């Protein structure tokens, strides 16, 4: 289904609470080294596929005993992210069939995505994944500019990225996504326009954009705090984002979410589950699960997660119960970040006035009873979410 064909988000509609879960995220924690900017739940070590599968299996058993986040007999989407799932090698996805249940995954309507980094996405891995049933690959390309790749700490070069796309296509992946990072420091002299051209020349089905941010616990965050590194100006960040939106939409990709662009029919169904407030289960260290009104997350550290799961406990770190105000804020945020937009129907008059003001300032467009942000609006989406929510009485 085209995302723009989905109905706008009704802010006051109750989220889904019944029915078994049909979307699963699995975290693969291993990375060969930590990238300069990375804030993910990563274990820098050789990938241990057997230990990973054992821990996941133990977690699934503990969930079955608990009975709160039960899976349906058939899944709609499975997303294996990381970390670097491709480091786990060819047999890893086959192993997931046993962990999650072959019956849940062996059907033609499943979207099964796995993330890969170019240097470990070999022909063996690609064909092994296809055999297991993976039908969508997300490649962490980030840039084609060699100095930028070295600065980030990536282990591949520009040729590695091109070759990974060829390997994926040769193995039969007809749904291939690439990740790109924008907003790199000025001194790298990275040519963003050229990176976009190089990306388009590979003809991916989907592109995800990430704006570089300096999270405090990362080497980049520390370098910025100590004045050893400087992020680009807000103006250049905005320019690069808007340039990417223009180039990708001109090339036929739909901006179906603020950071995600797809050829018709190639929007990520898994991510759309997150953005529409449907329930999902997260397995693995640091993974989040949601089923209204509960959101919970697993222990972030791989060793702690594994010890708890294999010791027959639920490896959950903590959870929260979302109250009415949190759910409403979240639904506004989810609606504004996607092409679905927010329905004005059940908003107070003052919120509708606010939305009209956005339209006058080219931050949004109004179509009938729906307000959708423009790319300029997406640049200030967090502020606009709070502005709209402030019109509701507690
Ligand atoms: S490859 Fe990805 S997950 Fe691993 S360190 Fe780099 S950014 Fe983080």
mmCIF file of C-alpha atoms and ligand atoms in Angstrom:
data_model
loop_
_atom_site.group_PDB
_atom_site.id
_atom_site.type_symbol
_atom_site.label_atom_id
_atom_site.label_comp_id
_atom_site.label_asym_id
_atom_site.label_seq_id
_atom_site.Cartn_x
_atom_site.Cartn_y
_atom_site.Cartn_z
ATOM 1 C CA UNK A 1 0.000 0.000 0.000
ATOM 2 C CA UNK A 2 1.326 3.475 -0.804
ATOM 3 C CA UNK A 3 1.918 5.286 2.496
ATOM 4 C CA UNK A 4 0.315 8.460 1.204
ATOM 5 C CA UNK A 5 -2.837 6.405 0.670
ATOM 6 C CA UNK A 6 -3.032 5.665 4.402
ATOM 7 C CA UNK A 7 -5.538 7.670 6.393
ATOM 8 C CA UNK A 8 -4.298 10.620 8.423
ATOM 9 C CA UNK A 9 -3.590 9.963 12.098
ATOM 10 C CA UNK A 10 -6.598 10.605 14.362
ATOM 11 C CA UNK A 11 -4.904 11.981 17.434
ATOM 12 C CA UNK A 12 -7.602 10.889 19.887
ATOM 13 C CA UNK A 13 -8.218 7.393 18.491
ATOM 14 C CA UNK A 14 -7.284 4.687 21.000
ATOM 15 C CA UNK A 15 -4.195 2.645 19.965
ATOM 16 C CA UNK A 16 -4.483 -1.076 19.238
ATOM 17 C CA UNK A 17 -4.539 -3.164 22.425
ATOM 18 C CA UNK A 18 -5.937 -6.514 21.334
ATOM 19 C CA UNK A 19 -4.668 -9.265 19.070
ATOM 20 C CA UNK A 20 -1.322 -11.043 18.930
ATOM 21 C CA UNK A 21 1.818 -9.260 17.705
ATOM 22 C CA UNK A 22 2.716 -9.480 14.011
ATOM 23 C CA UNK A 23 5.950 -7.447 13.842
ATOM 24 C CA UNK A 24 9.301 -8.311 15.424
ATOM 25 C CA UNK A 25 12.623 -6.475 15.686
ATOM 26 C CA UNK A 26 15.736 -8.547 16.478
ATOM 27 C CA UNK A 27 18.925 -6.828 17.582
ATOM 28 C CA UNK A 28 22.306 -8.185 16.453
ATOM 29 C CA UNK A 29 24.846 -6.428 18.697
ATOM 30 C CA UNK A 30 28.237 -7.255 17.212
ATOM 31 C CA UNK A 31 30.443 -4.753 15.380
ATOM 32 C CA UNK A 32 34.063 -5.071 14.286
ATOM 33 C CA UNK A 33 34.733 -1.612 15.727
ATOM 34 C CA UNK A 34 32.689 1.291 16.979
ATOM 35 C CA UNK A 35 32.044 4.122 14.540
ATOM 36 C CA UNK A 36 32.998 7.597 15.778
ATOM 37 C CA UNK A 37 29.387 8.778 16.113
ATOM 38 C CA UNK A 38 27.655 5.540 17.159
ATOM 39 C CA UNK A 39 25.335 5.449 20.158
ATOM 40 C CA UNK A 40 23.715 2.053 19.510
ATOM 41 C CA UNK A 41 23.742 -1.011 21.790
ATOM 42 C CA UNK A 42 26.890 -2.491 20.298
ATOM 43 C CA UNK A 43 29.403 -5.117 21.436
ATOM 44 C CA UNK A 44 32.786 -4.691 19.758
ATOM 45 C CA UNK A 45 33.825 -8.326 19.398
ATOM 46 C CA UNK A 46 33.874 -11.186 16.923
ATOM 47 C CA UNK A 47 30.310 -12.138 16.194
ATOM 48 C CA UNK A 48 29.182 -15.232 18.090
ATOM 49 C CA UNK A 49 26.220 -16.532 16.115
ATOM 50 C CA UNK A 50 25.598 -19.559 18.362
ATOM 51 C CA UNK A 51 25.543 -17.470 21.549
ATOM 52 C CA UNK A 52 23.257 -14.932 19.873
ATOM 53 C CA UNK A 53 20.736 -17.554 18.795
ATOM 54 C CA UNK A 54 20.858 -19.285 22.212
ATOM 55 C CA UNK A 55 20.129 -16.037 24.056
ATOM 56 C CA UNK A 56 17.287 -15.122 21.681
ATOM 57 C CA UNK A 57 15.758 -18.553 22.069
ATOM 58 C CA UNK A 58 15.912 -18.246 25.858
ATOM 59 C CA UNK A 59 14.246 -14.828 25.637
ATOM 60 C CA UNK A 60 11.419 -16.185 23.463
ATOM 61 C CA UNK A 61 10.836 -19.002 25.983
ATOM 62 C CA UNK A 62 10.724 -16.503 28.863
ATOM 63 C CA UNK A 63 8.201 -14.379 26.917
ATOM 64 C CA UNK A 64 6.009 -17.414 26.309
ATOM 65 C CA UNK A 65 6.014 -18.138 30.035
ATOM 66 C CA UNK A 66 5.100 -14.527 30.789
ATOM 67 C CA UNK A 67 2.329 -14.470 28.161
ATOM 68 C CA UNK A 68 2.177 -10.665 27.732
ATOM 69 C CA UNK A 69 3.796 -10.081 24.316
ATOM 70 C CA UNK A 70 2.633 -13.168 22.441
ATOM 71 C CA UNK A 71 3.263 -13.559 18.730
ATOM 72 C CA UNK A 72 0.638 -14.353 16.140
ATOM 73 C CA UNK A 73 0.928 -17.564 14.118
ATOM 74 C CA UNK A 74 2.013 -15.455 11.135
ATOM 75 C CA UNK A 75 4.239 -12.379 11.153
ATOM 76 C CA UNK A 76 3.855 -9.406 8.788
ATOM 77 C CA UNK A 77 7.352 -8.035 9.290
ATOM 78 C CA UNK A 78 10.678 -9.091 10.782
ATOM 79 C CA UNK A 79 13.555 -6.607 10.998
ATOM 80 C CA UNK A 80 17.066 -7.685 11.990
ATOM 81 C CA UNK A 81 19.103 -4.603 12.866
ATOM 82 C CA UNK A 82 22.251 -3.831 14.748
ATOM 83 C CA UNK A 83 25.072 -3.665 15.320
ATOM 84 C CA UNK A 84 26.110 -5.460 12.157
ATOM 85 C CA UNK A 85 23.873 -8.448 11.346
ATOM 86 C CA UNK A 86 26.014 -9.320 8.305
ATOM 87 C CA UNK A 87 28.935 -10.090 10.681
ATOM 88 C CA UNK A 88 26.944 -13.077 11.959
ATOM 89 C CA UNK A 89 27.481 -14.795 8.620
ATOM 90 C CA UNK A 90 25.257 -16.822 6.316
ATOM 91 C CA UNK A 91 23.635 -19.222 8.867
ATOM 92 C CA UNK A 92 22.316 -16.525 11.214
ATOM 93 C CA UNK A 93 18.994 -15.924 9.482
ATOM 94 C CA UNK A 94 18.393 -19.656 9.053
ATOM 95 C CA UNK A 95 18.847 -19.884 12.842
ATOM 96 C CA UNK A 96 16.162 -17.250 13.381
ATOM 97 C CA UNK A 97 13.658 -19.536 11.674
ATOM 98 C CA UNK A 98 14.097 -21.892 14.615
ATOM 99 C CA UNK A 99 14.048 -19.126 17.241
ATOM 100 C CA UNK A 100 10.882 -17.430 16.002
ATOM 101 C CA UNK A 101 9.180 -20.439 14.429
ATOM 102 C CA UNK A 102 9.351 -21.432 10.794
ATOM 103 C CA UNK A 103 5.558 -21.342 10.448
ATOM 104 C CA UNK A 104 5.514 -17.656 11.370
ATOM 105 C CA UNK A 105 8.079 -16.742 8.717
ATOM 106 C CA UNK A 106 7.650 -19.102 5.770
ATOM 107 C CA UNK A 107 4.976 -17.274 3.814
ATOM 108 C CA UNK A 108 5.083 -15.033 0.781
ATOM 109 C CA UNK A 109 3.655 -11.870 2.332
ATOM 110 C CA UNK A 110 6.351 -11.463 4.986
ATOM 111 C CA UNK A 111 8.679 -8.440 4.776
ATOM 112 C CA UNK A 112 11.960 -9.697 6.238
ATOM 113 C CA UNK A 113 14.666 -7.040 6.399
ATOM 114 C CA UNK A 114 18.259 -7.503 7.535
ATOM 115 C CA UNK A 115 20.852 -4.761 7.866
ATOM 116 C CA UNK A 116 24.301 -5.260 6.384
ATOM 117 C CA UNK A 117 27.562 -3.361 6.215
ATOM 118 C CA UNK A 118 29.324 -3.511 2.848
ATOM 119 C CA UNK A 119 32.545 -5.135 4.109
ATOM 120 C CA UNK A 120 30.747 -8.168 5.561
ATOM 121 C CA UNK A 121 27.969 -8.510 2.988
ATOM 122 C CA UNK A 122 29.649 -11.261 1.006
ATOM 123 C CA UNK A 123 28.170 -13.431 -1.722
ATOM 124 C CA UNK A 124 27.829 -16.269 0.824
ATOM 125 C CA UNK A 125 25.955 -14.073 3.279
ATOM 126 C CA UNK A 126 23.649 -12.694 0.597
ATOM 127 C CA UNK A 127 22.740 -16.102 -0.821
ATOM 128 C CA UNK A 128 22.377 -17.646 2.667
ATOM 129 C CA UNK A 129 20.001 -14.857 3.679
ATOM 130 C CA UNK A 130 17.939 -15.238 0.515
ATOM 131 C CA UNK A 131 17.683 -18.967 1.140
ATOM 132 C CA UNK A 132 16.427 -18.357 4.660
ATOM 133 C CA UNK A 133 13.747 -15.961 3.410
ATOM 134 C CA UNK A 134 15.208 -12.465 3.871
ATOM 135 C CA UNK A 135 13.703 -10.350 1.089
ATOM 136 C CA UNK A 136 14.872 -6.831 1.952
ATOM 137 C CA UNK A 137 18.403 -5.626 2.686
ATOM 138 C CA UNK A 138 19.363 -2.331 4.251
ATOM 139 C CA UNK A 139 22.973 -1.400 3.455
ATOM 140 C CA UNK A 140 24.915 1.000 5.680
ATOM 141 C CA UNK A 141 26.684 2.934 2.946
ATOM 142 C CA UNK A 142 26.686 6.419 4.598
ATOM 143 C CA UNK A 143 28.929 8.110 1.995
ATOM 144 C CA UNK A 144 31.120 7.526 -1.049
ATOM 145 C CA UNK A 145 33.678 10.094 0.090
ATOM 146 C CA UNK A 146 36.769 8.179 1.277
ATOM 147 C CA UNK A 147 38.037 10.744 3.859
ATOM 148 C CA UNK A 148 34.524 10.949 5.344
ATOM 149 C CA UNK A 149 34.277 7.157 5.585
ATOM 150 C CA UNK A 150 37.660 7.005 7.337
ATOM 151 C CA UNK A 151 36.669 9.832 9.717
ATOM 152 C CA UNK A 152 33.476 7.950 10.631
ATOM 153 C CA UNK A 153 35.497 4.796 11.327
ATOM 154 C CA UNK A 154 33.740 2.788 8.655
ATOM 155 C CA UNK A 155 35.502 -0.344 7.441
ATOM 156 C CA UNK A 156 34.466 -0.084 3.796
ATOM 157 C CA UNK A 157 35.361 2.284 0.976
ATOM 158 C CA UNK A 158 33.259 3.626 -1.880
ATOM 159 C CA UNK A 159 34.001 0.586 -4.052
ATOM 160 C CA UNK A 160 32.872 -1.699 -1.231
ATOM 161 C CA UNK A 161 29.497 0.029 -1.198
ATOM 162 C CA UNK A 162 29.057 -0.387 -4.951
ATOM 163 C CA UNK A 163 30.107 -3.995 -4.827
ATOM 164 C CA UNK A 164 27.686 -4.733 -1.935
ATOM 165 C CA UNK A 165 24.789 -3.445 -4.040
ATOM 166 C CA UNK A 166 25.889 -5.668 -6.949
ATOM 167 C CA UNK A 167 26.159 -8.668 -4.610
ATOM 168 C CA UNK A 168 22.686 -8.008 -3.244
ATOM 169 C CA UNK A 169 21.118 -7.706 -6.682
ATOM 170 C CA UNK A 170 22.947 -10.812 -7.976
ATOM 171 C CA UNK A 171 21.625 -12.804 -5.005
ATOM 172 C CA UNK A 172 18.086 -11.803 -5.975
ATOM 173 C CA UNK A 173 17.291 -8.931 -3.604
ATOM 174 C CA UNK A 174 14.721 -6.839 -5.430
ATOM 175 C CA UNK A 175 14.111 -4.640 -2.386
ATOM 176 C CA UNK A 176 17.300 -2.881 -1.422
ATOM 177 C CA UNK A 177 17.682 0.138 0.833
ATOM 178 C CA UNK A 178 20.736 2.298 1.518
ATOM 179 C CA UNK A 179 21.540 4.540 4.493
ATOM 180 C CA UNK A 180 23.263 7.896 4.044
ATOM 181 C CA UNK A 181 24.556 10.374 6.634
ATOM 182 C CA UNK A 182 24.421 14.114 6.062
ATOM 183 C CA UNK A 183 25.629 17.095 8.086
ATOM 184 C CA UNK A 184 29.286 16.027 8.360
ATOM 185 C CA UNK A 185 31.901 18.512 9.663
ATOM 186 C CA UNK A 186 33.104 21.168 7.185
ATOM 187 C CA UNK A 187 36.776 20.156 7.308
ATOM 188 C CA UNK A 188 35.959 16.837 5.602
ATOM 189 C CA UNK A 189 34.899 18.727 2.455
ATOM 190 C CA UNK A 190 32.440 16.012 1.684
ATOM 191 C CA UNK A 191 30.504 16.713 -1.532
ATOM 192 C CA UNK A 192 26.920 15.855 -0.536
ATOM 193 C CA UNK A 193 25.502 16.442 -3.991
ATOM 194 C CA UNK A 194 27.984 14.005 -5.462
ATOM 195 C CA UNK A 195 27.105 11.414 -2.820
ATOM 196 C CA UNK A 196 23.451 11.762 -3.792
ATOM 197 C CA UNK A 197 24.368 11.295 -7.469
ATOM 198 C CA UNK A 198 26.443 8.222 -6.628
ATOM 199 C CA UNK A 199 23.560 6.837 -4.605
ATOM 200 C CA UNK A 200 21.042 7.376 -7.391
ATOM 201 C CA UNK A 201 23.378 5.727 -9.887
ATOM 202 C CA UNK A 202 23.024 2.501 -7.857
ATOM 203 C CA UNK A 203 19.243 2.655 -8.286
ATOM 204 C CA UNK A 204 18.250 1.591 -4.741
ATOM 205 C CA UNK A 205 14.569 0.974 -4.024
ATOM 206 C CA UNK A 206 14.685 2.899 -0.761
ATOM 207 C CA UNK A 207 16.926 5.525 0.856
ATOM 208 C CA UNK A 208 17.150 6.444 4.564
ATOM 209 C CA UNK A 209 18.817 9.709 5.602
ATOM 210 C CA UNK A 210 20.474 10.297 8.952
ATOM 211 C CA UNK A 211 21.569 13.724 10.148
ATOM 212 C CA UNK A 212 24.814 13.468 12.134
ATOM 213 C CA UNK A 213 24.331 14.252 15.799
ATOM 214 C CA UNK A 214 26.916 14.309 18.587
ATOM 215 C CA UNK A 215 25.440 12.124 21.330
ATOM 216 C CA UNK A 216 27.259 12.823 24.613
ATOM 217 C CA UNK A 217 28.398 9.217 25.262
ATOM 218 C CA UNK A 218 30.092 8.794 21.870
ATOM 219 C CA UNK A 219 33.675 9.636 20.886
ATOM 220 C CA UNK A 220 32.218 12.313 18.602
ATOM 221 C CA UNK A 221 30.180 13.769 21.474
ATOM 222 C CA UNK A 222 33.287 13.983 23.637
ATOM 223 C CA UNK A 223 35.323 15.521 20.818
ATOM 224 C CA UNK A 224 32.651 18.208 20.277
ATOM 225 C CA UNK A 225 32.372 18.893 24.032
ATOM 226 C CA UNK A 226 36.141 19.309 24.285
ATOM 227 C CA UNK A 227 36.325 21.552 21.227
ATOM 228 C CA UNK A 228 38.289 19.048 19.125
ATOM 229 C CA UNK A 229 35.490 18.698 16.575
ATOM 230 C CA UNK A 230 32.795 21.021 15.257
ATOM 231 C CA UNK A 231 29.478 20.124 13.708
ATOM 232 C CA UNK A 232 28.352 22.084 10.647
ATOM 233 C CA UNK A 233 26.185 25.181 10.949
ATOM 234 C CA UNK A 234 22.415 24.794 11.164
ATOM 235 C CA UNK A 235 22.192 26.444 7.745
ATOM 236 C CA UNK A 236 24.337 23.817 6.069
ATOM 237 C CA UNK A 237 22.501 20.974 7.852
ATOM 238 C CA UNK A 238 19.181 22.320 6.570
ATOM 239 C CA UNK A 239 20.570 22.922 3.087
ATOM 240 C CA UNK A 240 21.823 19.348 2.791
ATOM 241 C CA UNK A 241 18.537 17.901 4.042
ATOM 242 C CA UNK A 242 16.414 19.987 1.669
ATOM 243 C CA UNK A 243 18.756 19.244 -1.236
ATOM 244 C CA UNK A 244 18.402 15.507 -0.567
ATOM 245 C CA UNK A 245 14.614 15.732 -0.419
ATOM 246 C CA UNK A 246 14.590 17.608 -3.766
ATOM 247 C CA UNK A 247 16.984 15.247 -5.503
ATOM 248 C CA UNK A 248 15.288 12.093 -4.270
ATOM 249 C CA UNK A 249 11.746 13.241 -5.031
ATOM 250 C CA UNK A 250 12.798 14.459 -8.514
ATOM 251 C CA UNK A 251 14.240 10.978 -9.085
ATOM 252 C CA UNK A 252 10.870 9.367 -8.311
ATOM 253 C CA UNK A 253 11.203 8.524 -4.608
ATOM 254 C CA UNK A 254 8.337 9.393 -2.306
ATOM 255 C CA UNK A 255 9.231 11.132 0.966
ATOM 256 C CA UNK A 256 6.860 8.944 2.945
ATOM 257 C CA UNK A 257 8.495 9.860 6.247
ATOM 258 C CA UNK A 258 10.828 12.704 7.133
ATOM 259 C CA UNK A 259 13.972 10.532 6.749
ATOM 260 C CA UNK A 260 12.733 7.804 4.425
ATOM 261 C CA UNK A 261 12.272 7.784 0.660
ATOM 262 C CA UNK A 262 10.878 4.940 -1.401
ATOM 263 C CA UNK A 263 10.148 4.007 -4.969
ATOM 264 C CA UNK A 264 6.419 3.264 -5.336
ATOM 265 C CA UNK A 265 5.609 0.081 -3.435
ATOM 266 C CA UNK A 266 8.917 -0.013 -1.511
ATOM 267 C CA UNK A 267 8.106 1.843 1.714
ATOM 268 C CA UNK A 268 9.320 -0.082 4.765
ATOM 269 C CA UNK A 269 6.319 -1.910 6.176
ATOM 270 C CA UNK A 270 8.176 -2.624 9.403
ATOM 271 C CA UNK A 271 8.949 1.025 10.132
ATOM 272 C CA UNK A 272 5.381 1.934 9.245
ATOM 273 C CA UNK A 273 4.291 -0.277 12.169
ATOM 274 C CA UNK A 274 6.308 1.947 14.532
ATOM 275 C CA UNK A 275 4.883 5.103 12.977
ATOM 276 C CA UNK A 276 1.273 3.992 13.143
ATOM 277 C CA UNK A 277 1.353 2.948 16.822
ATOM 278 C CA UNK A 278 0.752 -0.779 16.185
ATOM 279 C CA UNK A 279 2.252 -3.289 18.649
ATOM 280 C CA UNK A 280 5.651 -4.872 18.090
ATOM 281 C CA UNK A 281 8.078 -7.111 19.942
ATOM 282 C CA UNK A 282 11.797 -6.397 20.272
ATOM 283 C CA UNK A 283 14.219 -9.252 20.927
ATOM 284 C CA UNK A 284 17.875 -8.888 21.868
ATOM 285 C CA UNK A 285 19.889 -6.449 23.957
ATOM 286 C CA UNK A 286 18.536 -2.910 24.016
ATOM 287 C CA UNK A 287 15.465 -3.851 21.942
ATOM 288 C CA UNK A 288 12.177 -2.035 22.654
ATOM 289 C CA UNK A 289 8.690 -3.546 22.625
ATOM 290 C CA UNK A 290 5.350 -1.773 22.561
ATOM 291 C CA UNK A 291 1.824 -2.803 23.117
ATOM 292 C CA UNK A 292 -0.467 -0.063 24.265
ATOM 293 C CA UNK A 293 -0.208 1.167 26.971
ATOM 294 C CA UNK A 294 3.103 -0.551 27.812
ATOM 295 C CA UNK A 295 6.480 0.274 26.348
ATOM 296 C CA UNK A 296 9.441 -1.682 27.648
ATOM 297 C CA UNK A 297 13.060 -2.196 26.793
ATOM 298 C CA UNK A 298 15.662 -4.886 27.307
ATOM 299 C CA UNK A 299 18.989 -4.650 29.108
ATOM 300 C CA UNK A 300 21.289 -2.708 26.824
ATOM 301 C CA UNK A 301 24.545 -4.483 27.560
ATOM 302 C CA UNK A 302 24.950 -7.682 25.540
ATOM 303 C CA UNK A 303 26.648 -9.681 28.342
ATOM 304 C CA UNK A 304 24.063 -8.630 30.951
ATOM 305 C CA UNK A 305 21.196 -9.369 28.519
ATOM 306 C CA UNK A 306 22.583 -12.772 27.655
ATOM 307 C CA UNK A 307 23.222 -13.745 31.284
ATOM 308 C CA UNK A 308 19.653 -12.790 32.288
ATOM 309 C CA UNK A 309 18.002 -14.486 29.288
ATOM 310 C CA UNK A 310 19.965 -17.707 29.719
ATOM 311 C CA UNK A 311 19.344 -17.637 33.456
ATOM 312 C CA UNK A 312 15.652 -18.070 32.573
ATOM 313 C CA UNK A 313 14.617 -14.509 33.424
ATOM 314 C CA UNK A 314 13.044 -11.902 31.164
ATOM 315 C CA UNK A 315 15.933 -9.669 30.077
ATOM 316 C CA UNK A 316 13.785 -6.545 30.480
ATOM 317 C CA UNK A 317 15.494 -3.476 31.910
ATOM 318 C CA UNK A 318 12.408 -1.346 32.560
ATOM 319 C CA UNK A 319 8.984 -0.375 31.271
ATOM 320 C CA UNK A 320 6.547 2.526 31.314
ATOM 321 C CA UNK A 321 2.788 2.799 31.081
ATOM 322 C CA UNK A 322 1.884 5.586 28.695
ATOM 323 C CA UNK A 323 -0.815 7.914 30.024
ATOM 324 C CA UNK A 324 -3.411 9.704 27.889
ATOM 325 C CA UNK A 325 -1.237 12.803 27.443
ATOM 326 C CA UNK A 326 1.823 10.794 26.382
ATOM 327 C CA UNK A 327 -0.201 8.789 23.871
ATOM 328 C CA UNK A 328 -1.683 11.958 22.366
ATOM 329 C CA UNK A 329 1.725 13.652 22.101
ATOM 330 C CA UNK A 330 3.149 10.533 20.482
ATOM 331 C CA UNK A 331 0.317 10.277 17.973
ATOM 332 C CA UNK A 332 0.787 13.903 16.930
ATOM 333 C CA UNK A 333 4.526 13.288 16.539
ATOM 334 C CA UNK A 334 3.988 10.091 14.531
ATOM 335 C CA UNK A 335 1.412 11.737 12.278
ATOM 336 C CA UNK A 336 3.518 14.805 11.597
ATOM 337 C CA UNK A 337 6.670 12.889 10.738
ATOM 338 C CA UNK A 338 4.957 10.861 7.999
ATOM 339 C CA UNK A 339 3.065 11.695 4.815
ATOM 340 C CA UNK A 340 -0.084 10.545 6.590
ATOM 341 C CA UNK A 341 -0.272 13.816 8.488
ATOM 342 C CA UNK A 342 -2.692 14.595 11.302
ATOM 343 C CA UNK A 343 -6.454 14.792 10.944
ATOM 344 C CA UNK A 344 -7.743 18.197 12.045
ATOM 345 C CA UNK A 345 -11.157 16.730 12.729
ATOM 346 C CA UNK A 346 -10.845 16.134 16.439
ATOM 347 C CA UNK A 347 -8.423 18.938 17.285
ATOM 348 C CA UNK A 348 -9.488 21.955 19.362
ATOM 349 C CA UNK A 349 -10.128 25.172 17.383
ATOM 350 C CA UNK A 350 -6.908 26.730 18.700
ATOM 351 C CA UNK A 351 -4.879 23.764 17.360
ATOM 352 C CA UNK A 352 -6.522 24.135 13.940
ATOM 353 C CA UNK A 353 -5.560 27.851 13.981
ATOM 354 C CA UNK A 354 -1.984 26.875 14.785
ATOM 355 C CA UNK A 355 -1.940 24.427 11.858
ATOM 356 C CA UNK A 356 -3.255 27.172 9.536
ATOM 357 C CA UNK A 357 -0.396 29.362 10.693
ATOM 358 C CA UNK A 358 2.085 26.623 9.682
ATOM 359 C CA UNK A 359 0.501 26.514 6.235
ATOM 360 C CA UNK A 360 0.922 30.303 5.855
ATOM 361 C CA UNK A 361 4.606 29.888 6.737
ATOM 362 C CA UNK A 362 5.155 27.002 4.280
ATOM 363 C CA UNK A 363 5.850 24.564 7.123
ATOM 364 C CA UNK A 364 2.791 22.493 6.239
ATOM 365 C CA UNK A 365 0.129 21.942 3.623
ATOM 366 C CA UNK A 366 -3.548 21.415 4.317
ATOM 367 C CA UNK A 367 -5.519 18.965 2.212
ATOM 368 C CA UNK A 368 -9.155 18.801 3.214
ATOM 369 C CA UNK A 369 -9.170 18.025 6.888
ATOM 370 C CA UNK A 370 -5.556 16.882 7.048
ATOM 371 C CA UNK A 371 -2.385 18.807 7.811
ATOM 372 C CA UNK A 372 0.928 17.458 6.536
ATOM 373 C CA UNK A 373 4.351 18.929 7.156
ATOM 374 C CA UNK A 374 6.531 20.055 4.261
ATOM 375 C CA UNK A 375 10.272 19.240 4.321
ATOM 376 C CA UNK A 376 10.828 22.671 5.926
ATOM 377 C CA UNK A 377 8.314 21.705 8.586
ATOM 378 C CA UNK A 378 10.106 18.394 9.144
ATOM 379 C CA UNK A 379 13.241 20.336 10.064
ATOM 380 C CA UNK A 380 11.379 21.773 13.098
ATOM 381 C CA UNK A 381 9.019 18.871 13.710
ATOM 382 C CA UNK A 382 9.708 18.476 17.435
ATOM 383 C CA UNK A 383 8.793 22.110 18.072
ATOM 384 C CA UNK A 384 5.630 21.860 15.955
ATOM 385 C CA UNK A 385 4.551 18.694 17.809
ATOM 386 C CA UNK A 386 4.759 20.490 21.149
ATOM 387 C CA UNK A 387 2.992 23.549 19.699
ATOM 388 C CA UNK A 388 0.021 21.466 18.567
ATOM 389 C CA UNK A 389 -0.164 19.421 21.755
ATOM 390 C CA UNK A 390 -0.189 22.562 23.931
ATOM 391 C CA UNK A 391 -3.738 23.264 22.690
ATOM 392 C CA UNK A 392 -5.221 20.279 24.500
ATOM 393 C CA UNK A 393 -6.509 20.627 28.031
ATOM 394 C CA UNK A 394 -5.258 18.042 30.519
HETATM 395 S S1 LIG B 1 28.479 -0.297 12.136
HETATM 396 FE FE1 LIG B 1 26.568 0.720 12.802
HETATM 397 S S2 LIG B 1 26.074 -0.183 14.787
HETATM 398 FE FE2 LIG B 1 28.215 -0.729 14.333
HETATM 399 S S3 LIG B 1 29.424 0.847 15.330
HETATM 400 FE FE3 LIG B 1 29.074 1.547 13.227
HETATM 401 S S4 LIG B 1 27.203 2.792 13.307
HETATM 402 FE FE4 LIG B 1 27.326 1.593 15.206
#
